[in-house]
Amino acid sequence: MKGDATEPELACPISPVVDIVFSRWTTPILWTLHAHGRQRFVELERRITHITPKVLTQRLRQLERDGMVVRTYHPEVPPRVEYEISELGLSLAPLFAHLSEWATDNLPRVAQAREGYDAKA
């Protein structure tokens, strides 16, 4: 038997990509680093509203582990840490561009569908 069809990776081969890229705060972090370049933690925290420092730290560590973000430590006084999107992270730019285009073209239709559905309830 090749594998259990109930395994998400077999049922949908992009599941691992969705898990990596589309976690709750991953997309805003990658988008911000792509749009604004290398940034310090505080700059990211300012630009991505409503994210807690704890969650930002966790997501940055995961993105660094996944190879999407590069963390650079500068041993100065006081120490300085900067984050930037990696080459691997940058390779997602065309995907994000397509999704942005899809959102512009289709989110009004989604809103309309939701209104119609909710009106029936």
N, CA and C atoms as an extended XYZ file, in Angstrom:
363
Properties=species:S:1:pos:R:3:atomname:S:1:resname:S:1:resid:I:1 pbc="F F F"
N         0.842       -1.177        0.000 N   MET     1
C         0.000        0.000        0.000 CA  MET     1
C         0.888        1.241        0.000 C   MET     1
N         0.616        2.177       -0.892 N   LYS     2
C         1.454        3.366       -1.024 CA  LYS     2
C         1.362        4.284        0.177 C   LYS     2
N         0.256        4.392        0.806 N   GLY     3
C         0.082        5.275        1.951 CA  GLY     3
C        -1.387        5.416        2.267 C   GLY     3
N        -1.643        5.901        3.426 N   ASP     4
C        -3.002        6.079        3.879 CA  ASP     4
C        -3.553        7.372        3.291 C   ASP     4
N        -4.633        7.280        2.527 N   ALA     5
C        -5.209        8.454        1.870 CA  ALA     5
C        -5.768        9.455        2.877 C   ALA     5
N        -5.873        9.055        4.145 N   THR     6
C        -6.370        9.996        5.147 CA  THR     6
C        -5.262       10.919        5.656 C   THR     6
N        -4.007       10.636        5.309 N   GLU     7
C        -2.918       11.522        5.696 CA  GLU     7
C        -3.050       12.810        4.888 C   GLU     7
N        -3.003       13.974        5.562 N   PRO     8
C        -3.210       15.247        4.854 CA  PRO     8
C        -2.265       15.450        3.675 C   PRO     8
N        -1.015       15.040        3.808 N   GLU     9
C        -0.046       15.237        2.730 CA  GLU     9
C        -0.417       14.455        1.481 C   GLU     9
N        -1.070       13.302        1.671 N   LEU    10
C        -1.482       12.502        0.527 CA  LEU    10
C        -2.799       12.995       -0.055 C   LEU    10
N        -3.688       13.444        0.815 N   ALA    11
C        -4.974       13.958        0.346 CA  ALA    11
C        -4.782       15.290       -0.384 C   ALA    11
N        -3.847       16.093        0.087 N   CYS    12
C        -3.590       17.408       -0.517 CA  CYS    12
C        -2.095       17.690       -0.401 C   CYS    12
N        -1.354       17.551       -1.493 N   PRO    13
C         0.101       17.684       -1.426 CA  PRO    13
C         0.610       19.068       -1.026 C   PRO    13
N        -0.262       20.096       -1.032 N   ILE    14
C         0.210       21.414       -0.613 CA  ILE    14
C        -0.018       21.677        0.878 C   ILE    14
N        -0.583       20.713        1.601 N   SER    15
C        -0.830       20.888        3.034 CA  SER    15
C         0.410       21.329        3.812 C   SER    15
N         1.582       20.719        3.577 N   PRO    16
C         2.761       21.172        4.321 CA  PRO    16
C         3.123       22.630        4.017 C   PRO    16
N         2.904       23.060        2.782 N   VAL    17
C         3.187       24.456        2.404 CA  VAL    17
C         2.227       25.389        3.134 C   VAL    17
N         0.964       25.015        3.164 N   VAL    18
C        -0.038       25.828        3.852 CA  VAL    18
C         0.315       25.930        5.335 C   VAL    18
N         0.742       24.833        5.933 N   ASP    19
C         1.133       24.842        7.348 CA  ASP    19
C         2.302       25.789        7.600 C   ASP    19
N         3.263       25.813        6.695 N   ILE    20
C         4.452       26.657        6.866 CA  ILE    20
C         4.119       28.124        6.609 C   ILE    20
N         3.481       28.403        5.517 N   VAL    21
C         3.340       29.776        5.030 CA  VAL    21
C         2.108       30.492        5.573 C   VAL    21
N         1.038       29.779        5.808 N   PHE    22
C        -0.205       30.462        6.138 CA  PHE    22
C        -0.640       30.282        7.586 C   PHE    22
N         0.313       30.124        8.473 N   SER    23
C        -0.007       30.134        9.891 CA  SER    23
C        -0.472       31.535       10.253 C   SER    23
N        -1.126       31.673       11.361 N   ARG    24
C        -1.805       32.914       11.773 CA  ARG    24
C        -0.993       34.190       11.521 C   ARG    24
N         0.254       34.253       11.933 N   TRP    25
C         1.026       35.488       11.829 CA  TRP    25
C         2.145       35.418       10.804 C   TRP    25
N         2.339       34.288       10.174 N   THR    26
C         3.447       34.123        9.236 CA  THR    26
C         3.323       35.054        8.032 C   THR    26
N         2.163       35.094        7.431 N   THR    27
C         1.991       35.908        6.237 CA  THR    27
C         2.248       37.391        6.513 C   THR    27
N         1.680       37.984        7.572 N   PRO    28
C         1.987       39.393        7.834 CA  PRO    28
C         3.473       39.652        8.090 C   PRO    28
N         4.152       38.726        8.746 N   ILE    29
C         5.586       38.902        9.010 CA  ILE    29
C         6.360       38.882        7.695 C   ILE    29
N         6.121       37.871        6.876 N   LEU    30
C         6.825       37.774        5.595 CA  LEU    30
C         6.485       38.952        4.686 C   LEU    30
N         5.233       39.341        4.655 N   TRP    31
C         4.809       40.473        3.827 CA  TRP    31
C         5.540       41.742        4.275 C   TRP    31
N         5.606       41.967        5.579 N   THR    32
C         6.252       43.165        6.121 CA  THR    32
C         7.746       43.166        5.828 C   THR    32
N         8.404       42.033        6.002 N   LEU    33
C         9.836       41.959        5.711 CA  LEU    33
C        10.102       42.149        4.221 C   LEU    33
N         9.226       41.630        3.395 N   HIS    34
C         9.387       41.793        1.957 CA  HIS    34
C         9.182       43.260        1.563 C   HIS    34
N         8.169       43.897        2.132 N   ALA    35
C         7.828       45.267        1.766 CA  ALA    35
C         8.805       46.301        2.329 C   ALA    35
N         9.330       46.054        3.528 N   HIS    36
C        10.135       47.065        4.219 CA  HIS    36
C        11.596       46.677        4.407 C   HIS    36
N        11.967       45.493        3.988 N   GLY    37
C        13.361       45.074        4.117 CA  GLY    37
C        13.743       44.700        5.532 C   GLY    37
N        15.044       44.660        5.780 N   ARG    38
C        15.601       44.260        7.071 CA  ARG    38
C        15.060       45.158        8.187 C   ARG    38
N        14.632       44.513        9.286 N   GLN    39
C        14.046       45.265       10.389 CA  GLN    39
C        14.421       44.673       11.733 C   GLN    39
N        14.399       45.537       12.718 N   ARG    40
C        14.581       45.098       14.093 CA  ARG    40
C        13.231       44.626       14.632 C   ARG    40
N        13.292       43.899       15.735 N   PHE    41
C        12.091       43.333       16.354 CA  PHE    41
C        11.038       44.413       16.608 C   PHE    41
N        11.461       45.526       17.199 N   VAL    42
C        10.533       46.605       17.557 CA  VAL    42
C         9.865       47.192       16.315 C   VAL    42
N        10.596       47.279       15.221 N   GLU    43
C        10.015       47.792       13.979 CA  GLU    43
C         8.918       46.852       13.467 C   GLU    43
N         9.198       45.566       13.523 N   LEU    44
C         8.187       44.579       13.112 CA  LEU    44
C         6.962       44.670       14.009 C   LEU    44
N         7.210       44.771       15.297 N   GLU    45
C         6.125       44.839       16.272 CA  GLU    45
C         5.237       46.068       16.006 C   GLU    45
N         5.842       47.181       15.638 N   ARG    46
C         5.097       48.407       15.330 CA  ARG    46
C         4.273       48.261       14.048 C   ARG    46
N         4.842       47.613       13.066 N   ARG    47
C         4.169       47.504       11.763 CA  ARG    47
C         3.072       46.438       11.748 C   ARG    47
N         3.236       45.408       12.567 N   ILE    48
C         2.244       44.328       12.605 CA  ILE    48
C         1.426       44.514       13.877 C   ILE    48
N         0.364       45.263       13.758 N   THR    49
C        -0.431       45.577       14.943 CA  THR    49
C        -1.150       44.336       15.463 C   THR    49
N        -1.419       44.335       16.722 N   HIS    50
C        -2.163       43.286       17.429 CA  HIS    50
C        -1.375       42.001       17.663 C   HIS    50
N        -0.112       41.939       17.281 N   ILE    51
C         0.681       40.749       17.577 CA  ILE    51
C         1.405       40.997       18.903 C   ILE    51
N         1.407       39.990       19.760 N   THR    52
C         2.099       40.144       21.041 CA  THR    52
C         3.586       39.859       20.847 C   THR    52
N         4.435       40.417       21.704 N   PRO    53
C         5.875       40.130       21.594 CA  PRO    53
C         6.179       38.632       21.668 C   PRO    53
N         5.457       37.918       22.519 N   LYS    54
C         5.678       36.482       22.658 CA  LYS    54
C         5.386       35.742       21.350 C   LYS    54
N         4.263       36.071       20.730 N   VAL    55
C         3.880       35.407       19.478 CA  VAL    55
C         4.832       35.806       18.362 C   VAL    55
N         5.230       37.077       18.298 N   LEU    56
C         6.174       37.515       17.279 CA  LEU    56
C         7.490       36.764       17.420 C   LEU    56
N         7.962       36.613       18.639 N   THR    57
C         9.196       35.862       18.887 CA  THR    57
C         9.055       34.418       18.424 C   THR    57
N         7.951       33.784       18.782 N   GLN    58
C         7.717       32.384       18.382 CA  GLN    58
C         7.675       32.235       16.869 C   GLN    58
N         6.940       33.109       16.205 N   ARG    59
C         6.806       33.008       14.750 CA  ARG    59
C         8.135       33.284       14.055 C   ARG    59
N         8.895       34.285       14.533 N   LEU    60
C        10.200       34.568       13.934 CA  LEU    60
C        11.141       33.376       14.089 C   LEU    60
N        11.121       32.737       15.242 N   ARG    61
C        11.964       31.542       15.448 CA  ARG    61
C        11.567       30.430       14.485 C   ARG    61
N        10.253       30.220       14.323 N   GLN    62
C         9.781       29.169       13.414 CA  GLN    62
C        10.145       29.495       11.972 C   GLN    62
N         9.989       30.748       11.593 N   LEU    63
C        10.333       31.153       10.227 CA  LEU    63
C        11.834       31.035        9.981 C   LEU    63
N        12.631       31.325       10.993 N   GLU    64
C        14.079       31.136       10.867 CA  GLU    64
C        14.391       29.646       10.720 C   GLU    64
N        13.743       28.834       11.519 N   ARG    65
C        13.940       27.372       11.455 CA  ARG    65
C        13.547       26.825       10.087 C   ARG    65
N        12.457       27.365        9.513 N   ASP    66
C        11.972       26.915        8.206 CA  ASP    66
C        12.773       27.502        7.045 C   ASP    66
N        13.699       28.401        7.337 N   GLY    67
C        14.535       28.985        6.294 CA  GLY    67
C        13.903       30.167        5.576 C   GLY    67
N        12.816       30.705        6.108 N   MET    68
C        12.112       31.815        5.463 CA  MET    68
C        12.660       33.178        5.883 C   MET    68
N        13.279       33.223        7.056 N   VAL    69
C        13.781       34.473        7.627 CA  VAL    69
C        15.215       34.264        8.080 C   VAL    69
N        16.025       35.304        7.920 N   VAL    70
C        17.408       35.285        8.395 CA  VAL    70
C        17.506       36.248        9.577 C   VAL    70
N        18.049       35.752       10.668 N   ARG    71
C        18.252       36.560       11.874 CA  ARG    71
C        19.735       36.892       11.955 C   ARG    71
N        20.036       38.189       12.117 N   THR    72
C        21.429       38.619       12.228 CA  THR    72
C        21.632       39.290       13.575 C   THR    72
N        22.573       38.744       14.336 N   TYR    73
C        22.905       39.289       15.651 CA  TYR    73
C        24.162       40.143       15.521 C   TYR    73
N        24.077       41.370       16.002 N   HIS    74
C        25.223       42.283       15.983 CA  HIS    74
C        25.708       42.473       17.416 C   HIS    74
N        26.899       41.951       17.743 N   PRO    75
C        27.400       42.025       19.130 CA  PRO    75
C        27.947       43.418       19.464 C   PRO    75
N        27.035       44.372       19.625 N   GLU    76
C        27.410       45.726       19.987 CA  GLU    76
C        26.845       46.017       21.362 C   GLU    76
N        27.045       47.215       21.828 N   VAL    77
C        26.455       47.627       23.094 CA  VAL    77
C        25.523       48.797       22.792 C   VAL    77
N        24.232       48.638       22.963 N   PRO    78
C        23.526       47.391       23.281 CA  PRO    78
C        23.466       46.482       22.056 C   PRO    78
N        23.275       45.182       22.304 N   PRO    79
C        23.212       44.231       21.187 CA  PRO    79
C        22.050       44.586       20.252 C   PRO    79
N        22.231       44.285       18.970 N   ARG    80
C        21.221       44.586       17.958 CA  ARG    80
C        20.932       43.311       17.173 C   ARG    80
N        19.647       43.037       16.968 N   VAL    81
C        19.213       41.875       16.188 CA  VAL    81
C        18.318       42.389       15.069 C   VAL    81
N        18.582       41.900       13.863 N   GLU    82
C        17.775       42.287       12.707 CA  GLU    82
C        17.252       41.035       12.011 C   GLU    82
N        16.101       41.204       11.388 N   TYR    83
C        15.464       40.112       10.661 CA  TYR    83
C        15.248       40.556        9.224 C   TYR    83
N        15.443       39.615        8.300 N   GLU    84
C        15.139       39.900        6.900 CA  GLU    84
C        14.617       38.627        6.248 C   GLU    84
N        13.877       38.818        5.186 N   ILE    85
C        13.337       37.677        4.468 CA  ILE    85
C        14.486       37.009        3.710 C   ILE    85
N        14.501       35.695        3.713 N   SER    86
C        15.571       34.944        3.046 CA  SER    86
C        15.250       34.793        1.557 C   SER    86
N        16.197       34.239        0.841 N   GLU    87
C        15.974       33.952       -0.580 CA  GLU    87
C        14.804       32.976       -0.741 C   GLU    87
N        14.739       31.997        0.153 N   LEU    88
C        13.631       31.039        0.117 CA  LEU    88
C        12.307       31.752        0.382 C   LEU    88
N        12.292       32.642        1.355 N   GLY    89
C        11.089       33.419        1.640 CA  GLY    89
C        10.692       34.295        0.467 C   GLY    89
N        11.694       34.900       -0.183 N   LEU    90
C        11.420       35.739       -1.349 CA  LEU    90
C        10.818       34.956       -2.501 C   LEU    90
N        11.114       33.668       -2.555 N   SER    91
C        10.557       32.849       -3.643 CA  SER    91
C         9.038       32.733       -3.542 C   SER    91
N         8.470       33.128       -2.403 N   LEU    92
C         7.016       33.114       -2.237 CA  LEU    92
C         6.348       34.364       -2.815 C   LEU    92
N         7.130       35.375       -3.215 N   ALA    93
C         6.572       36.636       -3.701 CA  ALA    93
C         5.559       36.444       -4.834 C   ALA    93
N         5.831       35.606       -5.845 N   PRO    94
C         4.818       35.426       -6.899 CA  PRO    94
C         3.514       34.824       -6.364 C   PRO    94
N         3.627       33.911       -5.410 N   LEU    95
C         2.433       33.324       -4.801 CA  LEU    95
C         1.632       34.405       -4.078 C   LEU    95
N         2.318       35.243       -3.292 N   PHE    96
C         1.637       36.320       -2.581 CA  PHE    96
C         1.013       37.314       -3.569 C   PHE    96
N         1.692       37.587       -4.679 N   ALA    97
C         1.151       38.503       -5.680 CA  ALA    97
C        -0.144       37.936       -6.269 C   ALA    97
N        -0.146       36.628       -6.565 N   HIS    98
C        -1.356       35.992       -7.098 CA  HIS    98
C        -2.489       36.027       -6.074 C   HIS    98
N        -2.146       35.756       -4.817 N   LEU    99
C        -3.172       35.777       -3.773 CA  LEU    99
C        -3.720       37.184       -3.565 C   LEU    99
N        -2.863       38.188       -3.658 N   SER   100
C        -3.300       39.573       -3.528 CA  SER   100
C        -4.254       39.938       -4.663 C   SER   100
N        -3.917       39.508       -5.857 N   GLU   101
C        -4.778       39.743       -7.018 CA  GLU   101
C        -6.112       39.026       -6.851 C   GLU   101
N        -6.047       37.773       -6.374 N   TRP   102
C        -7.271       37.007       -6.144 CA  TRP   102
C        -8.143       37.710       -5.112 C   TRP   102
N        -7.519       38.209       -4.057 N   ALA   103
C        -8.266       38.899       -3.005 CA  ALA   103
C        -8.978       40.129       -3.564 C   ALA   103
N        -8.264       40.913       -4.349 N   THR   104
C        -8.860       42.114       -4.944 CA  THR   104
C       -10.043       41.744       -5.839 C   THR   104
N        -9.870       40.705       -6.634 N   ASP   105
C       -10.908       40.291       -7.585 CA  ASP   105
C       -12.090       39.578       -6.929 C   ASP   105
N       -11.845       38.852       -5.839 N   ASN   106
C       -12.869       37.939       -5.343 CA  ASN   106
C       -13.409       38.185       -3.940 C   ASN   106
N       -12.718       38.938       -3.104 N   LEU   107
C       -13.239       39.141       -1.746 CA  LEU   107
C       -14.610       39.820       -1.717 C   LEU   107
N       -14.890       40.750       -2.642 N   PRO   108
C       -16.262       41.284       -2.664 CA  PRO   108
C       -17.307       40.189       -2.936 C   PRO   108
N       -16.968       39.236       -3.781 N   ARG   109
C       -17.883       38.120       -4.062 CA  ARG   109
C       -18.043       37.218       -2.841 C   ARG   109
N       -16.960       37.038       -2.089 N   VAL   110
C       -17.031       36.241       -0.854 CA  VAL   110
C       -17.954       36.939        0.142 C   VAL   110
N       -17.784       38.246        0.291 N   ALA   111
C       -18.635       39.012        1.209 CA  ALA   111
C       -20.097       38.897        0.803 C   ALA   111
N       -20.357       38.969       -0.502 N   GLN   112
C       -21.719       38.850       -1.027 CA  GLN   112
C       -22.286       37.460       -0.729 C   GLN   112
N       -21.480       36.435       -0.922 N   ALA   113
C       -21.922       35.062       -0.648 CA  ALA   113
C       -22.235       34.888        0.836 C   ALA   113
N       -21.408       35.455        1.685 N   ARG   114
C       -21.650       35.361        3.135 CA  ARG   114
C       -22.946       36.057        3.526 C   ARG   114
N       -23.157       37.244        2.958 N   GLU   115
C       -24.398       37.977        3.249 CA  GLU   115
C       -25.616       37.163        2.833 C   GLU   115
N       -25.545       36.553        1.635 N   GLY   116
C       -26.646       35.711        1.158 CA  GLY   116
C       -26.870       34.513        2.050 C   GLY   116
N       -25.789       33.888        2.469 N   TYR   117
C       -25.894       32.717        3.340 CA  TYR   117
C       -26.493       33.100        4.690 C   TYR   117
N       -25.977       34.202        5.274 N   ASP   118
C       -26.455       34.634        6.590 CA  ASP   118
C       -27.903       35.078        6.543 C   ASP   118
N       -28.332       35.630        5.410 N   ALA   119
C       -29.727       36.070        5.279 CA  ALA   119
C       -30.686       34.875        5.313 C   ALA   119
N       -30.217       33.716        4.834 N   LYS   120
C       -31.056       32.512        4.825 CA  LYS   120
C       -31.198       31.925        6.226 C   LYS   120
N       -30.217       32.169        7.078 N   ALA   121
C       -30.211       31.555        8.418 CA  ALA   121
C       -31.202       32.190        9.361 C   ALA   121
